[in-house]
Short mmCIF file of C-alpha atoms in Angstrom, two decimals:
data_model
loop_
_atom_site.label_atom_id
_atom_site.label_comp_id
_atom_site.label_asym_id
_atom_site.label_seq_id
_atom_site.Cartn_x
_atom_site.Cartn_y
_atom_site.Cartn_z
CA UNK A 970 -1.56 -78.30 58.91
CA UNK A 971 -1.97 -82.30 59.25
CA UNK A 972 0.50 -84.47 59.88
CA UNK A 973 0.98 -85.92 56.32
CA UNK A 974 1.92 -82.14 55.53
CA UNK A 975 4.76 -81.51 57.63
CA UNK A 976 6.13 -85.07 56.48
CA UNK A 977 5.79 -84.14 52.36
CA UNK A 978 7.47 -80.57 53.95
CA UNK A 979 10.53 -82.30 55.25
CA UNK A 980 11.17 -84.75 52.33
CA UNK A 981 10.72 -81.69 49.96
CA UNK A 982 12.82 -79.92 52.03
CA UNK A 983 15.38 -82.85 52.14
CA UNK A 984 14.83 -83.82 48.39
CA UNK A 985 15.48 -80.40 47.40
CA UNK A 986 18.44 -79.58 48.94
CA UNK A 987 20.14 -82.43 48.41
CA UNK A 988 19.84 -82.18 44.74
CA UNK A 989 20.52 -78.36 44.82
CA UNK A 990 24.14 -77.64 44.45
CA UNK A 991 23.72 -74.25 46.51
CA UNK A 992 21.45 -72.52 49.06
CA UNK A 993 20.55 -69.33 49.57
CA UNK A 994 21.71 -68.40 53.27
CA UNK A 995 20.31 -65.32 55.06
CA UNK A 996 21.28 -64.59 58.40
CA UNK A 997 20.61 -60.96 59.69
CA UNK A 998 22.41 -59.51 57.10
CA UNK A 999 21.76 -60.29 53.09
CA UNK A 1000 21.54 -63.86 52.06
CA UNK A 1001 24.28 -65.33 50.16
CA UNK A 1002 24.85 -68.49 47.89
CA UNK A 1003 26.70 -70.90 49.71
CA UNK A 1004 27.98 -74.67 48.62
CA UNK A 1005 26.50 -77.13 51.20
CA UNK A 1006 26.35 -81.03 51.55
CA UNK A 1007 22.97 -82.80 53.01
CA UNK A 1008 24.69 -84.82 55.77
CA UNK A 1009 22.68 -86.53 58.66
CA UNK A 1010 19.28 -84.70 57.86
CA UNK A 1011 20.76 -81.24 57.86
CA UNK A 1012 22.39 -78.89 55.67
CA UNK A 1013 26.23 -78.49 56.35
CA UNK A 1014 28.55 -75.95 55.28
CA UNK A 1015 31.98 -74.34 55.46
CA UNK A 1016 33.32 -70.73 55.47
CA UNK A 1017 34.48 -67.81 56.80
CA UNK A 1018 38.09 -68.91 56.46
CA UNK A 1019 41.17 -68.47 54.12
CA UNK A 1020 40.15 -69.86 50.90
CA UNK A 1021 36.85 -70.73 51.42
CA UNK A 1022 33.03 -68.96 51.00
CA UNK A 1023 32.36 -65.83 53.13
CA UNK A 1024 29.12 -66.56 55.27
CA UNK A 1025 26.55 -64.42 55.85
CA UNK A 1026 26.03 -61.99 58.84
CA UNK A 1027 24.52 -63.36 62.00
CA UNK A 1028 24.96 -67.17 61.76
CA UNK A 1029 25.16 -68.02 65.43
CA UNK A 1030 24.95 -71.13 67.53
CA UNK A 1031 20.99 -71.29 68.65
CA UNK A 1032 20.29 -69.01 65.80
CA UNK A 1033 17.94 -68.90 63.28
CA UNK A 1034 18.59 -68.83 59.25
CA UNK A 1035 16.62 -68.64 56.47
CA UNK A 1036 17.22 -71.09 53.51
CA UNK A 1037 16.11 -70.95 49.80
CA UNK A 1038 16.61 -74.28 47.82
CA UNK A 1039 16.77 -73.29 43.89
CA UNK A 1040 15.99 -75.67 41.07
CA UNK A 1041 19.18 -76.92 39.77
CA UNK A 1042 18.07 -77.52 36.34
CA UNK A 1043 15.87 -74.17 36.15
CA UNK A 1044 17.02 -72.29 38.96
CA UNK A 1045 13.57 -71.39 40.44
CA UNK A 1046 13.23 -71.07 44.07
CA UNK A 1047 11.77 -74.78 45.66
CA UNK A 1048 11.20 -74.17 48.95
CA UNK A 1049 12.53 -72.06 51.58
CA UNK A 1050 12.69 -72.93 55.24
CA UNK A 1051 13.86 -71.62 58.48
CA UNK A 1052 17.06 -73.39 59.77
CA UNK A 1053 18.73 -73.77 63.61
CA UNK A 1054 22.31 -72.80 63.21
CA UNK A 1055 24.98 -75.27 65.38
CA UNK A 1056 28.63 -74.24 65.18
CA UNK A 1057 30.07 -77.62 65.32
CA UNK A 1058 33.42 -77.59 67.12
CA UNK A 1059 36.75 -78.53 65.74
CA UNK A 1060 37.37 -82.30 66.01
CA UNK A 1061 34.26 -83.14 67.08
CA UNK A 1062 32.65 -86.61 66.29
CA UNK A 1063 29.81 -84.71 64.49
CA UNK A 1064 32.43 -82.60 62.94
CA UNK A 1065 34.71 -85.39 61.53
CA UNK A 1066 31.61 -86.59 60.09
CA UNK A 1067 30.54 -82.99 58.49
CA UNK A 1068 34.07 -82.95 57.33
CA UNK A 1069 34.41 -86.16 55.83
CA UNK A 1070 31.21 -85.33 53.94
CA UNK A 1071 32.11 -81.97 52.87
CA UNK A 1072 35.63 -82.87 52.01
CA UNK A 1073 34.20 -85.42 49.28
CA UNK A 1074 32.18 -82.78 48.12
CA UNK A 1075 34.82 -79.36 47.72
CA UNK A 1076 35.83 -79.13 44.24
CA UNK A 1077 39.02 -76.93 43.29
CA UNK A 1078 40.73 -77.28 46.68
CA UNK A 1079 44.34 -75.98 46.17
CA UNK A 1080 45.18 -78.28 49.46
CA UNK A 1081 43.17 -81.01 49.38
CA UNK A 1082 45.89 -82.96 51.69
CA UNK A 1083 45.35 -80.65 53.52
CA UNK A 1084 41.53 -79.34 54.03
CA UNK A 1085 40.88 -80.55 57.26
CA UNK A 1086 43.65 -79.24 59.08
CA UNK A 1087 43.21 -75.53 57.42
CA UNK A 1088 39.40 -75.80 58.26
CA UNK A 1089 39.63 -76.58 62.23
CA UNK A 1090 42.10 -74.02 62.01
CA UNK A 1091 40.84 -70.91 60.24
CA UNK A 1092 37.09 -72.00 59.33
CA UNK A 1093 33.98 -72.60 60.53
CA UNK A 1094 31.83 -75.75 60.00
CA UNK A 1095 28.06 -74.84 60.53
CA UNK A 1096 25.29 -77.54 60.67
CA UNK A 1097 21.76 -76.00 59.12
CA UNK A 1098 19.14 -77.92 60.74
CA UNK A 1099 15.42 -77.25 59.14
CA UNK A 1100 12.42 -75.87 60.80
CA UNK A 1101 9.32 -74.85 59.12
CA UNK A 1102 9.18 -74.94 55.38
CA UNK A 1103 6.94 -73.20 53.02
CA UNK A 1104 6.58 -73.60 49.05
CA UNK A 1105 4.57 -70.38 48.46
CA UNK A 1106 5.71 -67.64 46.80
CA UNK A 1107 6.30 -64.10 48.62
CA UNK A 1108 3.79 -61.65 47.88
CA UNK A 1109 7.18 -58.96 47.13
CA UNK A 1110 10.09 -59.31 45.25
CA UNK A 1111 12.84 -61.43 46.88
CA UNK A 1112 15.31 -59.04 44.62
CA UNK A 1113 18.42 -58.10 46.76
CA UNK A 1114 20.79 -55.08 46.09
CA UNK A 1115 23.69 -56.07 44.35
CA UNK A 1116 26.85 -56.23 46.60
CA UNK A 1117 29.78 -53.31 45.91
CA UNK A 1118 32.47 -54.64 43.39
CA UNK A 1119 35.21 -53.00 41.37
CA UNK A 1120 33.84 -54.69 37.84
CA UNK A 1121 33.27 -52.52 34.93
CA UNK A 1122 30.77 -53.01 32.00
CA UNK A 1123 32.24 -53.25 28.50
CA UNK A 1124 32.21 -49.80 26.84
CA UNK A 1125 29.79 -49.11 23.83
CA UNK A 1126 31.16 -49.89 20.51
CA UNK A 1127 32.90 -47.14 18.49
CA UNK A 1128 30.56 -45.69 15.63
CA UNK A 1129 32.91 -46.57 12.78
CA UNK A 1130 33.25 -49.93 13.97
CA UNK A 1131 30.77 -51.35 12.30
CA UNK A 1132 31.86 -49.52 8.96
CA UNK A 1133 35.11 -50.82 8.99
CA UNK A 1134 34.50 -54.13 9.75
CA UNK A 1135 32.22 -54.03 6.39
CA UNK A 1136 35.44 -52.36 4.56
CA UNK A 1137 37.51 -55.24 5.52
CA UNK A 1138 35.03 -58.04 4.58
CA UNK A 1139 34.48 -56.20 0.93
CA UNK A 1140 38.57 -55.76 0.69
CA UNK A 1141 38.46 -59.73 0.62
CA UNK A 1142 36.06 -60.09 -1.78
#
């Protein structure tokens, strides 16, 4: 790989997930879509408190992550890339300045006087720094089992529905 390649990696990487309004995060566990804000040439994120995304499985300082970057227009995957996970610490310089990012960026926040306080308290900031990208496809499906919820399907429609419906509309006629 030449050196022109792993710069058109990193500004595809960068491009990408700055225009993408969510990421695919895996840790060690399943990968889940997350809401992130490009800040300082990294991905940043918040979870794992009250109110706010559930992140996935073994995000841990040093750690690695894998990232998918969708299309937002199509919702194709872009690229995917390998990230170094940083816990940033609460009221941290680099945290104020995650914050102040991600605070612009939080839509629906039923305390938004209040967001920073409830995330050094209860949440945890995370800083996705990328590695190694790659744009190829993977040779097997990228299909993940669906997670366990109580939602039901609708039920199939009664046979005389249809009949009836057709009584009615000839009744006004």
């Amino acid at each position: 790989m030449t050196a022109a390649d792993v710069l058109l990696g990193r500004a595809l990487v960068e491009e990408a997930t700055k225009k993408s309004g969510i990421v695919w995060v895996r840790g060690s566990g399943s990968a889940r879509a997350l809401w992130h804000v490009w800040h300082d040439g990294a991905a940043v994120l918040v979870g794992d408190g009250p109110g706010e995304q559930p992140l996935p499985t073994g995000l841990e300082p040093g750690g690695a992550a894998e990232v998918t970057v969708r299309s937002k227009d199509k919702g194709g995957r872009i690229v995917a890339w390998t990230a170094t996970v940083a816990v940033l610490a609460p009221h941290s310089e680099e945290w104020e300045s995650a914050v102040g990012a991600l605070k612009g960026k939080r839509l629906n926040a039923p305390d938004a006087e209040r967001l920073t306080e409830r995330w050094a308290a209860g949440c945890r900031v995370l800083r996705l720094t990328p590695g190694a990208s790659r744009t190829d496809l993977p040779k097997t499906s990228s299909a993940a089992v669906p997670l366990p919820t109580t939602a039901t399907t609708r039920r199939p429609v009664p046979a005389a529905l249809p009949r009836l419906l057709l009584k009615r509309r000839r009744e006004r006629n």
